[in-house]
Amino acid sequence: MGAELGAHAISHLEEVSPEGITAMAQSGTVAVILPTTAYMLRLRPPPVRDMIAGGVAVALGSDFNPNAHCLAMPVVMNLACVTLHMSMPESLVAATINAAHSLGQSAMHGSLERGKWGNLVLLDAPTWEHLIYQMGCHNEVISAVIFKGDVVHRKK
């Protein structure tokens, strides 16, 4: 229904139908997946693999609310990989450029490109995947956070 109404993004898609997935793909509507909500409320996970196979852009969000107190995107990304069978690269794209696109902000945010804001997380890890591997211990691998080109957090 949201895709038919011209929604830019739709969340809470645990019950989306195959027809809904097709409509989202055709309209360019972004599917915002909320792994912590489905996990905490023990809901059936949304059909993310079907969405990706159907050509829907998938974004990740925390849906921070009274039922899912999680602001940590590395945890969201871990749950997306473990419970929704997303690959690590898929979860990275969903948490960055696709998330920015879901908010209408991908022209300036979501990827490292000339002319965009310099927002990034620097890791002290062998590979970027360790941000997802270390469930709940992401503070151990984050060495710095840069926002709008300025270091706003540095590991002590």
Short mmCIF file of N, CA and C in Angstrom, two decimals:
data_model
loop_
_atom_site.label_atom_id
_atom_site.label_comp_id
_atom_site.label_asym_id
_atom_site.label_seq_id
_atom_site.Cartn_x
_atom_site.Cartn_y
_atom_site.Cartn_z
N MET A 1 0.82 -1.19 0.00
CA MET A 1 0.00 0.00 0.00
C MET A 1 0.86 1.26 0.00
N GLY A 2 1.92 1.27 0.81
CA GLY A 2 2.78 2.44 0.87
C GLY A 2 3.43 2.76 -0.46
N ALA A 3 3.88 1.71 -1.17
CA ALA A 3 4.52 1.93 -2.47
C ALA A 3 3.54 2.55 -3.46
N GLU A 4 2.31 2.07 -3.43
CA GLU A 4 1.28 2.61 -4.33
C GLU A 4 0.96 4.07 -4.02
N LEU A 5 1.17 4.47 -2.77
CA LEU A 5 0.90 5.85 -2.36
C LEU A 5 2.11 6.77 -2.58
N GLY A 6 3.20 6.19 -3.08
CA GLY A 6 4.39 6.99 -3.37
C GLY A 6 5.34 7.17 -2.20
N ALA A 7 5.26 6.30 -1.20
CA ALA A 7 6.16 6.40 -0.04
C ALA A 7 7.61 6.24 -0.50
N HIS A 8 8.48 7.07 0.04
CA HIS A 8 9.91 6.99 -0.28
C HIS A 8 10.54 5.78 0.41
N ALA A 9 10.07 5.48 1.63
CA ALA A 9 10.59 4.35 2.41
C ALA A 9 9.46 3.79 3.26
N ILE A 10 9.56 2.48 3.53
CA ILE A 10 8.56 1.80 4.37
C ILE A 10 9.31 0.91 5.35
N SER A 11 8.88 0.92 6.61
CA SER A 11 9.48 0.05 7.63
C SER A 11 8.41 -0.89 8.18
N HIS A 12 8.83 -1.75 9.12
CA HIS A 12 7.94 -2.75 9.74
C HIS A 12 7.34 -3.64 8.65
N LEU A 13 8.19 -4.33 7.94
CA LEU A 13 7.79 -5.13 6.78
C LEU A 13 7.75 -6.63 7.06
N GLU A 14 7.53 -7.00 8.31
CA GLU A 14 7.50 -8.42 8.65
C GLU A 14 6.41 -9.17 7.88
N GLU A 15 5.34 -8.51 7.53
CA GLU A 15 4.20 -9.17 6.87
C GLU A 15 4.03 -8.74 5.41
N VAL A 16 5.06 -8.20 4.79
CA VAL A 16 4.92 -7.75 3.40
C VAL A 16 4.67 -8.95 2.48
N SER A 17 3.78 -8.76 1.53
CA SER A 17 3.42 -9.82 0.58
C SER A 17 4.36 -9.79 -0.63
N PRO A 18 4.37 -10.87 -1.41
CA PRO A 18 5.15 -10.84 -2.66
C PRO A 18 4.71 -9.69 -3.57
N GLU A 19 3.43 -9.40 -3.59
CA GLU A 19 2.92 -8.28 -4.40
C GLU A 19 3.45 -6.95 -3.86
N GLY A 20 3.55 -6.85 -2.54
CA GLY A 20 4.10 -5.64 -1.94
C GLY A 20 5.56 -5.45 -2.29
N ILE A 21 6.31 -6.54 -2.32
CA ILE A 21 7.72 -6.48 -2.70
C ILE A 21 7.84 -6.01 -4.15
N THR A 22 7.02 -6.56 -5.03
CA THR A 22 7.04 -6.14 -6.43
C THR A 22 6.71 -4.66 -6.56
N ALA A 23 5.70 -4.21 -5.83
CA ALA A 23 5.31 -2.79 -5.88
C ALA A 23 6.44 -1.89 -5.38
N MET A 24 7.14 -2.33 -4.32
CA MET A 24 8.26 -1.54 -3.80
C MET A 24 9.38 -1.46 -4.83
N ALA A 25 9.68 -2.58 -5.48
CA ALA A 25 10.73 -2.59 -6.50
C ALA A 25 10.37 -1.67 -7.66
N GLN A 26 9.13 -1.74 -8.10
CA GLN A 26 8.70 -0.93 -9.25
C GLN A 26 8.67 0.56 -8.93
N SER A 27 8.34 0.91 -7.70
CA SER A 27 8.22 2.32 -7.33
C SER A 27 9.53 2.92 -6.82
N GLY A 28 10.53 2.06 -6.54
CA GLY A 28 11.78 2.55 -5.98
C GLY A 28 11.70 2.85 -4.49
N THR A 29 10.68 2.33 -3.83
CA THR A 29 10.51 2.53 -2.39
C THR A 29 11.57 1.72 -1.64
N VAL A 30 12.22 2.33 -0.68
CA VAL A 30 13.26 1.67 0.12
C VAL A 30 12.60 0.88 1.25
N ALA A 31 13.02 -0.36 1.43
CA ALA A 31 12.57 -1.20 2.54
C ALA A 31 13.49 -0.96 3.72
N VAL A 32 12.98 -0.38 4.80
CA VAL A 32 13.79 -0.14 6.00
C VAL A 32 13.54 -1.31 6.95
N ILE A 33 14.56 -2.12 7.12
CA ILE A 33 14.46 -3.33 7.92
C ILE A 33 14.95 -3.03 9.33
N LEU A 34 14.23 -3.55 10.32
CA LEU A 34 14.48 -3.26 11.73
C LEU A 34 14.74 -4.57 12.47
N PRO A 35 15.94 -5.14 12.35
CA PRO A 35 16.21 -6.45 12.93
C PRO A 35 16.01 -6.53 14.44
N THR A 36 16.30 -5.46 15.18
CA THR A 36 16.15 -5.52 16.63
C THR A 36 14.68 -5.66 17.03
N THR A 37 13.80 -5.02 16.29
CA THR A 37 12.37 -5.09 16.62
C THR A 37 11.85 -6.50 16.43
N ALA A 38 12.13 -7.11 15.28
CA ALA A 38 11.68 -8.47 15.03
C ALA A 38 12.27 -9.43 16.06
N TYR A 39 13.54 -9.22 16.42
CA TYR A 39 14.20 -10.08 17.39
C TYR A 39 13.58 -9.93 18.78
N MET A 40 13.46 -8.70 19.26
CA MET A 40 12.95 -8.45 20.62
C MET A 40 11.49 -8.86 20.78
N LEU A 41 10.69 -8.62 19.75
CA LEU A 41 9.26 -8.94 19.84
C LEU A 41 8.95 -10.35 19.36
N ARG A 42 9.99 -11.08 18.96
CA ARG A 42 9.84 -12.45 18.47
C ARG A 42 8.86 -12.53 17.30
N LEU A 43 9.00 -11.57 16.41
CA LEU A 43 8.18 -11.55 15.21
C LEU A 43 8.85 -12.36 14.11
N ARG A 44 8.05 -12.79 13.17
CA ARG A 44 8.62 -13.46 12.00
C ARG A 44 9.50 -12.43 11.28
N PRO A 45 10.72 -12.80 10.93
CA PRO A 45 11.59 -11.84 10.26
C PRO A 45 11.03 -11.44 8.90
N PRO A 46 11.29 -10.21 8.48
CA PRO A 46 10.84 -9.80 7.16
C PRO A 46 11.58 -10.59 6.07
N PRO A 47 10.97 -10.78 4.92
CA PRO A 47 11.58 -11.59 3.84
C PRO A 47 12.64 -10.80 3.07
N VAL A 48 13.73 -10.52 3.74
CA VAL A 48 14.78 -9.68 3.17
C VAL A 48 15.39 -10.29 1.91
N ARG A 49 15.65 -11.58 1.92
CA ARG A 49 16.24 -12.22 0.73
C ARG A 49 15.32 -12.05 -0.47
N ASP A 50 14.01 -12.17 -0.27
CA ASP A 50 13.06 -11.98 -1.37
C ASP A 50 13.08 -10.53 -1.85
N MET A 51 13.22 -9.60 -0.91
CA MET A 51 13.27 -8.18 -1.28
C MET A 51 14.51 -7.90 -2.13
N ILE A 52 15.65 -8.38 -1.68
CA ILE A 52 16.89 -8.15 -2.42
C ILE A 52 16.81 -8.80 -3.80
N ALA A 53 16.34 -10.05 -3.84
CA ALA A 53 16.21 -10.75 -5.12
C ALA A 53 15.22 -10.04 -6.04
N GLY A 54 14.23 -9.38 -5.45
CA GLY A 54 13.22 -8.67 -6.24
C GLY A 54 13.63 -7.28 -6.66
N GLY A 55 14.84 -6.85 -6.29
CA GLY A 55 15.33 -5.54 -6.72
C GLY A 55 14.96 -4.38 -5.82
N VAL A 56 14.57 -4.67 -4.59
CA VAL A 56 14.22 -3.61 -3.63
C VAL A 56 15.49 -3.15 -2.92
N ALA A 57 15.68 -1.85 -2.80
CA ALA A 57 16.79 -1.31 -2.00
C ALA A 57 16.45 -1.52 -0.54
N VAL A 58 17.34 -2.18 0.20
CA VAL A 58 17.11 -2.49 1.61
C VAL A 58 18.02 -1.61 2.47
N ALA A 59 17.43 -0.95 3.45
CA ALA A 59 18.17 -0.16 4.44
C ALA A 59 17.98 -0.79 5.81
N LEU A 60 18.90 -0.52 6.72
CA LEU A 60 18.79 -1.01 8.09
C LEU A 60 18.58 0.16 9.04
N GLY A 61 17.77 -0.08 10.07
CA GLY A 61 17.55 0.90 11.12
C GLY A 61 17.43 0.20 12.46
N SER A 62 17.56 0.97 13.53
CA SER A 62 17.49 0.39 14.87
C SER A 62 16.07 0.36 15.41
N ASP A 63 15.21 1.26 14.97
CA ASP A 63 13.85 1.40 15.50
C ASP A 63 13.87 1.55 17.01
N PHE A 64 14.83 2.31 17.52
CA PHE A 64 14.95 2.52 18.97
C PHE A 64 13.59 2.92 19.53
N ASN A 65 13.06 2.08 20.42
CA ASN A 65 11.74 2.32 21.02
C ASN A 65 11.65 1.56 22.33
N PRO A 66 10.54 1.68 23.06
CA PRO A 66 10.43 1.00 24.36
C PRO A 66 10.57 -0.52 24.28
N ASN A 67 10.34 -1.11 23.11
CA ASN A 67 10.45 -2.56 22.97
C ASN A 67 11.81 -3.02 22.46
N ALA A 68 12.59 -2.11 21.92
CA ALA A 68 13.88 -2.48 21.34
C ALA A 68 14.90 -1.37 21.63
N HIS A 69 15.44 -1.39 22.83
CA HIS A 69 16.40 -0.36 23.25
C HIS A 69 17.78 -0.66 22.66
N CYS A 70 17.97 -0.32 21.41
CA CYS A 70 19.26 -0.56 20.77
C CYS A 70 19.54 0.57 19.79
N LEU A 71 20.58 1.33 20.07
CA LEU A 71 21.03 2.37 19.16
C LEU A 71 22.29 1.95 18.40
N ALA A 72 22.82 0.79 18.70
CA ALA A 72 24.10 0.34 18.16
C ALA A 72 23.92 -0.29 16.78
N MET A 73 24.29 0.45 15.74
CA MET A 73 24.17 -0.08 14.39
C MET A 73 25.02 -1.33 14.15
N PRO A 74 26.19 -1.50 14.79
CA PRO A 74 26.89 -2.77 14.60
C PRO A 74 26.07 -3.97 15.09
N VAL A 75 25.29 -3.80 16.14
CA VAL A 75 24.42 -4.88 16.62
C VAL A 75 23.31 -5.12 15.60
N VAL A 76 22.73 -4.04 15.08
CA VAL A 76 21.70 -4.15 14.05
C VAL A 76 22.25 -4.91 12.84
N MET A 77 23.47 -4.57 12.43
CA MET A 77 24.09 -5.22 11.29
C MET A 77 24.36 -6.70 11.57
N ASN A 78 24.79 -7.02 12.80
CA ASN A 78 25.01 -8.41 13.18
C ASN A 78 23.70 -9.19 13.09
N LEU A 79 22.63 -8.64 13.66
CA LEU A 79 21.34 -9.33 13.61
C LEU A 79 20.85 -9.49 12.17
N ALA A 80 21.12 -8.51 11.32
CA ALA A 80 20.73 -8.62 9.92
C ALA A 80 21.44 -9.79 9.25
N CYS A 81 22.71 -9.97 9.58
CA CYS A 81 23.46 -11.09 9.01
C CYS A 81 23.01 -12.43 9.58
N VAL A 82 22.85 -12.49 10.90
CA VAL A 82 22.56 -13.76 11.56
C VAL A 82 21.10 -14.18 11.40
N THR A 83 20.17 -13.26 11.61
CA THR A 83 18.75 -13.65 11.60
C THR A 83 18.07 -13.45 10.25
N LEU A 84 18.62 -12.57 9.41
CA LEU A 84 17.97 -12.29 8.13
C LEU A 84 18.78 -12.80 6.94
N HIS A 85 19.92 -13.41 7.22
CA HIS A 85 20.77 -14.03 6.20
C HIS A 85 21.31 -13.03 5.18
N MET A 86 21.53 -11.79 5.63
CA MET A 86 22.20 -10.82 4.77
C MET A 86 23.70 -11.07 4.84
N SER A 87 24.40 -10.82 3.77
CA SER A 87 25.86 -10.90 3.82
C SER A 87 26.39 -9.66 4.52
N MET A 88 27.63 -9.72 4.94
CA MET A 88 28.22 -8.54 5.58
C MET A 88 28.27 -7.34 4.64
N PRO A 89 28.69 -7.52 3.38
CA PRO A 89 28.65 -6.36 2.47
C PRO A 89 27.22 -5.82 2.28
N GLU A 90 26.23 -6.70 2.20
CA GLU A 90 24.85 -6.23 2.09
C GLU A 90 24.44 -5.42 3.31
N SER A 91 24.84 -5.88 4.49
CA SER A 91 24.46 -5.14 5.70
C SER A 91 25.18 -3.79 5.76
N LEU A 92 26.42 -3.73 5.28
CA LEU A 92 27.14 -2.46 5.25
C LEU A 92 26.45 -1.46 4.32
N VAL A 93 26.10 -1.91 3.13
CA VAL A 93 25.39 -1.04 2.18
C VAL A 93 24.05 -0.60 2.76
N ALA A 94 23.34 -1.54 3.40
CA ALA A 94 22.02 -1.23 3.97
C ALA A 94 22.12 -0.23 5.12
N ALA A 95 23.22 -0.27 5.87
CA ALA A 95 23.38 0.62 7.02
C ALA A 95 23.98 1.97 6.65
N THR A 96 24.45 2.11 5.42
CA THR A 96 25.12 3.36 5.02
C THR A 96 24.38 4.05 3.89
N ILE A 97 24.74 3.76 2.65
CA ILE A 97 24.17 4.49 1.52
C ILE A 97 22.67 4.25 1.37
N ASN A 98 22.21 3.01 1.60
CA ASN A 98 20.76 2.78 1.47
C ASN A 98 19.99 3.43 2.61
N ALA A 99 20.57 3.47 3.80
CA ALA A 99 19.91 4.17 4.92
C ALA A 99 19.82 5.66 4.62
N ALA A 100 20.90 6.23 4.09
CA ALA A 100 20.87 7.65 3.71
C ALA A 100 19.82 7.88 2.63
N HIS A 101 19.75 6.98 1.66
CA HIS A 101 18.76 7.11 0.58
C HIS A 101 17.33 7.04 1.13
N SER A 102 17.11 6.18 2.13
CA SER A 102 15.76 6.06 2.72
C SER A 102 15.30 7.36 3.35
N LEU A 103 16.25 8.19 3.75
CA LEU A 103 15.95 9.49 4.36
C LEU A 103 16.05 10.64 3.36
N GLY A 104 16.30 10.31 2.10
CA GLY A 104 16.46 11.34 1.09
C GLY A 104 17.75 12.13 1.24
N GLN A 105 18.78 11.50 1.83
CA GLN A 105 20.04 12.19 2.14
C GLN A 105 21.25 11.61 1.43
N SER A 106 21.05 10.74 0.45
CA SER A 106 22.20 10.06 -0.16
C SER A 106 23.07 10.96 -1.03
N ALA A 107 22.58 12.13 -1.40
CA ALA A 107 23.42 13.05 -2.18
C ALA A 107 24.60 13.58 -1.37
N MET A 108 24.43 13.65 -0.05
CA MET A 108 25.48 14.21 0.82
C MET A 108 25.99 13.24 1.89
N HIS A 109 25.32 12.11 2.07
CA HIS A 109 25.67 11.18 3.15
C HIS A 109 25.63 9.74 2.65
N GLY A 110 26.23 8.85 3.42
CA GLY A 110 26.09 7.42 3.19
C GLY A 110 27.22 6.74 2.46
N SER A 111 28.12 7.50 1.87
CA SER A 111 29.28 6.92 1.20
C SER A 111 30.41 7.94 1.21
N LEU A 112 31.60 7.44 0.99
CA LEU A 112 32.78 8.32 0.97
C LEU A 112 33.06 8.72 -0.47
N GLU A 113 32.66 9.93 -0.81
CA GLU A 113 32.84 10.45 -2.16
C GLU A 113 33.17 11.93 -2.08
N ARG A 114 33.89 12.40 -3.07
CA ARG A 114 34.22 13.83 -3.14
C ARG A 114 32.91 14.63 -3.14
N GLY A 115 32.88 15.66 -2.30
CA GLY A 115 31.71 16.53 -2.22
C GLY A 115 30.70 16.14 -1.17
N LYS A 116 30.84 14.95 -0.58
CA LYS A 116 29.92 14.53 0.48
C LYS A 116 30.53 14.84 1.84
N TRP A 117 29.67 14.85 2.87
CA TRP A 117 30.16 15.03 4.23
C TRP A 117 31.15 13.92 4.56
N GLY A 118 32.20 14.26 5.30
CA GLY A 118 33.21 13.29 5.68
C GLY A 118 32.86 12.59 6.98
N ASN A 119 31.77 11.84 7.00
CA ASN A 119 31.36 11.11 8.20
C ASN A 119 31.84 9.67 8.07
N LEU A 120 32.63 9.21 9.04
CA LEU A 120 33.09 7.84 8.99
C LEU A 120 33.54 7.35 10.36
N VAL A 121 33.66 6.05 10.45
CA VAL A 121 34.14 5.38 11.65
C VAL A 121 35.47 4.74 11.30
N LEU A 122 36.51 5.03 12.08
CA LEU A 122 37.81 4.40 11.88
C LEU A 122 37.92 3.21 12.81
N LEU A 123 38.39 2.10 12.27
CA LEU A 123 38.44 0.85 13.03
C LEU A 123 39.87 0.44 13.33
N ASP A 124 40.05 -0.16 14.49
CA ASP A 124 41.30 -0.79 14.87
C ASP A 124 41.03 -2.29 14.84
N ALA A 125 41.03 -2.84 13.64
CA ALA A 125 40.70 -4.25 13.45
C ALA A 125 41.35 -4.72 12.14
N PRO A 126 41.57 -6.03 12.02
CA PRO A 126 42.18 -6.54 10.79
C PRO A 126 41.36 -6.24 9.53
N THR A 127 40.03 -6.30 9.65
CA THR A 127 39.14 -6.00 8.52
C THR A 127 37.90 -5.28 9.04
N TRP A 128 37.18 -4.62 8.15
CA TRP A 128 35.96 -3.89 8.55
C TRP A 128 34.90 -4.83 9.10
N GLU A 129 34.92 -6.10 8.69
CA GLU A 129 33.91 -7.06 9.14
C GLU A 129 33.92 -7.26 10.66
N HIS A 130 35.05 -6.97 11.30
CA HIS A 130 35.13 -7.13 12.76
C HIS A 130 34.15 -6.22 13.49
N LEU A 131 33.73 -5.14 12.87
CA LEU A 131 32.70 -4.29 13.46
C LEU A 131 31.41 -5.09 13.66
N ILE A 132 31.14 -6.02 12.76
CA ILE A 132 29.94 -6.86 12.85
C ILE A 132 30.23 -8.13 13.64
N TYR A 133 31.41 -8.72 13.45
CA TYR A 133 31.77 -9.97 14.15
C TYR A 133 31.64 -9.83 15.65
N GLN A 134 32.13 -8.75 16.20
CA GLN A 134 32.24 -8.60 17.64
C GLN A 134 30.92 -8.10 18.23
N MET A 135 29.95 -8.98 18.29
CA MET A 135 28.59 -8.66 18.75
C MET A 135 28.64 -8.00 20.13
N GLY A 136 28.19 -6.77 20.18
CA GLY A 136 28.12 -6.05 21.44
C GLY A 136 29.45 -5.50 21.95
N CYS A 137 30.52 -5.77 21.23
CA CYS A 137 31.85 -5.30 21.65
C CYS A 137 32.44 -4.34 20.63
N HIS A 138 31.58 -3.66 19.89
CA HIS A 138 32.06 -2.78 18.82
C HIS A 138 32.91 -1.63 19.35
N ASN A 139 32.74 -1.25 20.61
CA ASN A 139 33.58 -0.18 21.16
C ASN A 139 35.04 -0.58 21.18
N GLU A 140 35.30 -1.89 21.20
CA GLU A 140 36.68 -2.37 21.21
C GLU A 140 37.37 -2.13 19.87
N VAL A 141 36.62 -2.10 18.78
CA VAL A 141 37.25 -1.96 17.46
C VAL A 141 37.12 -0.56 16.87
N ILE A 142 36.27 0.29 17.43
CA ILE A 142 36.12 1.65 16.93
C ILE A 142 37.20 2.53 17.55
N SER A 143 38.11 3.02 16.71
CA SER A 143 39.19 3.86 17.23
C SER A 143 38.84 5.34 17.17
N ALA A 144 38.00 5.74 16.21
CA ALA A 144 37.60 7.15 16.12
C ALA A 144 36.33 7.28 15.30
N VAL A 145 35.60 8.36 15.56
CA VAL A 145 34.42 8.71 14.78
C VAL A 145 34.63 10.12 14.24
N ILE A 146 34.45 10.26 12.95
CA ILE A 146 34.60 11.56 12.30
C ILE A 146 33.23 11.98 11.78
N PHE A 147 32.82 13.20 12.15
CA PHE A 147 31.52 13.75 11.76
C PHE A 147 31.73 15.13 11.15
N LYS A 148 31.26 15.29 9.94
CA LYS A 148 31.44 16.55 9.20
C LYS A 148 32.91 16.95 9.14
N GLY A 149 33.78 15.95 9.03
CA GLY A 149 35.20 16.21 8.90
C GLY A 149 35.95 16.40 10.21
N ASP A 150 35.25 16.43 11.33
CA ASP A 150 35.88 16.63 12.64
C ASP A 150 35.86 15.34 13.45
N VAL A 151 36.95 15.06 14.17
CA VAL A 151 36.98 13.91 15.07
C VAL A 151 36.11 14.25 16.28
N VAL A 152 35.02 13.49 16.46
CA VAL A 152 34.11 13.75 17.58
C VAL A 152 34.24 12.69 18.68
N HIS A 153 34.97 11.61 18.37
CA HIS A 153 35.22 10.58 19.38
C HIS A 153 36.54 9.92 19.04
N ARG A 154 37.32 9.67 20.06
CA ARG A 154 38.59 8.96 19.89
C ARG A 154 38.73 7.98 21.04
N LYS A 155 39.10 6.74 20.70
CA LYS A 155 39.30 5.73 21.74
C LYS A 155 40.46 6.14 22.62
N LYS A 156 40.27 5.99 23.90
CA LYS A 156 41.31 6.39 24.86
C LYS A 156 42.34 5.31 25.01
#
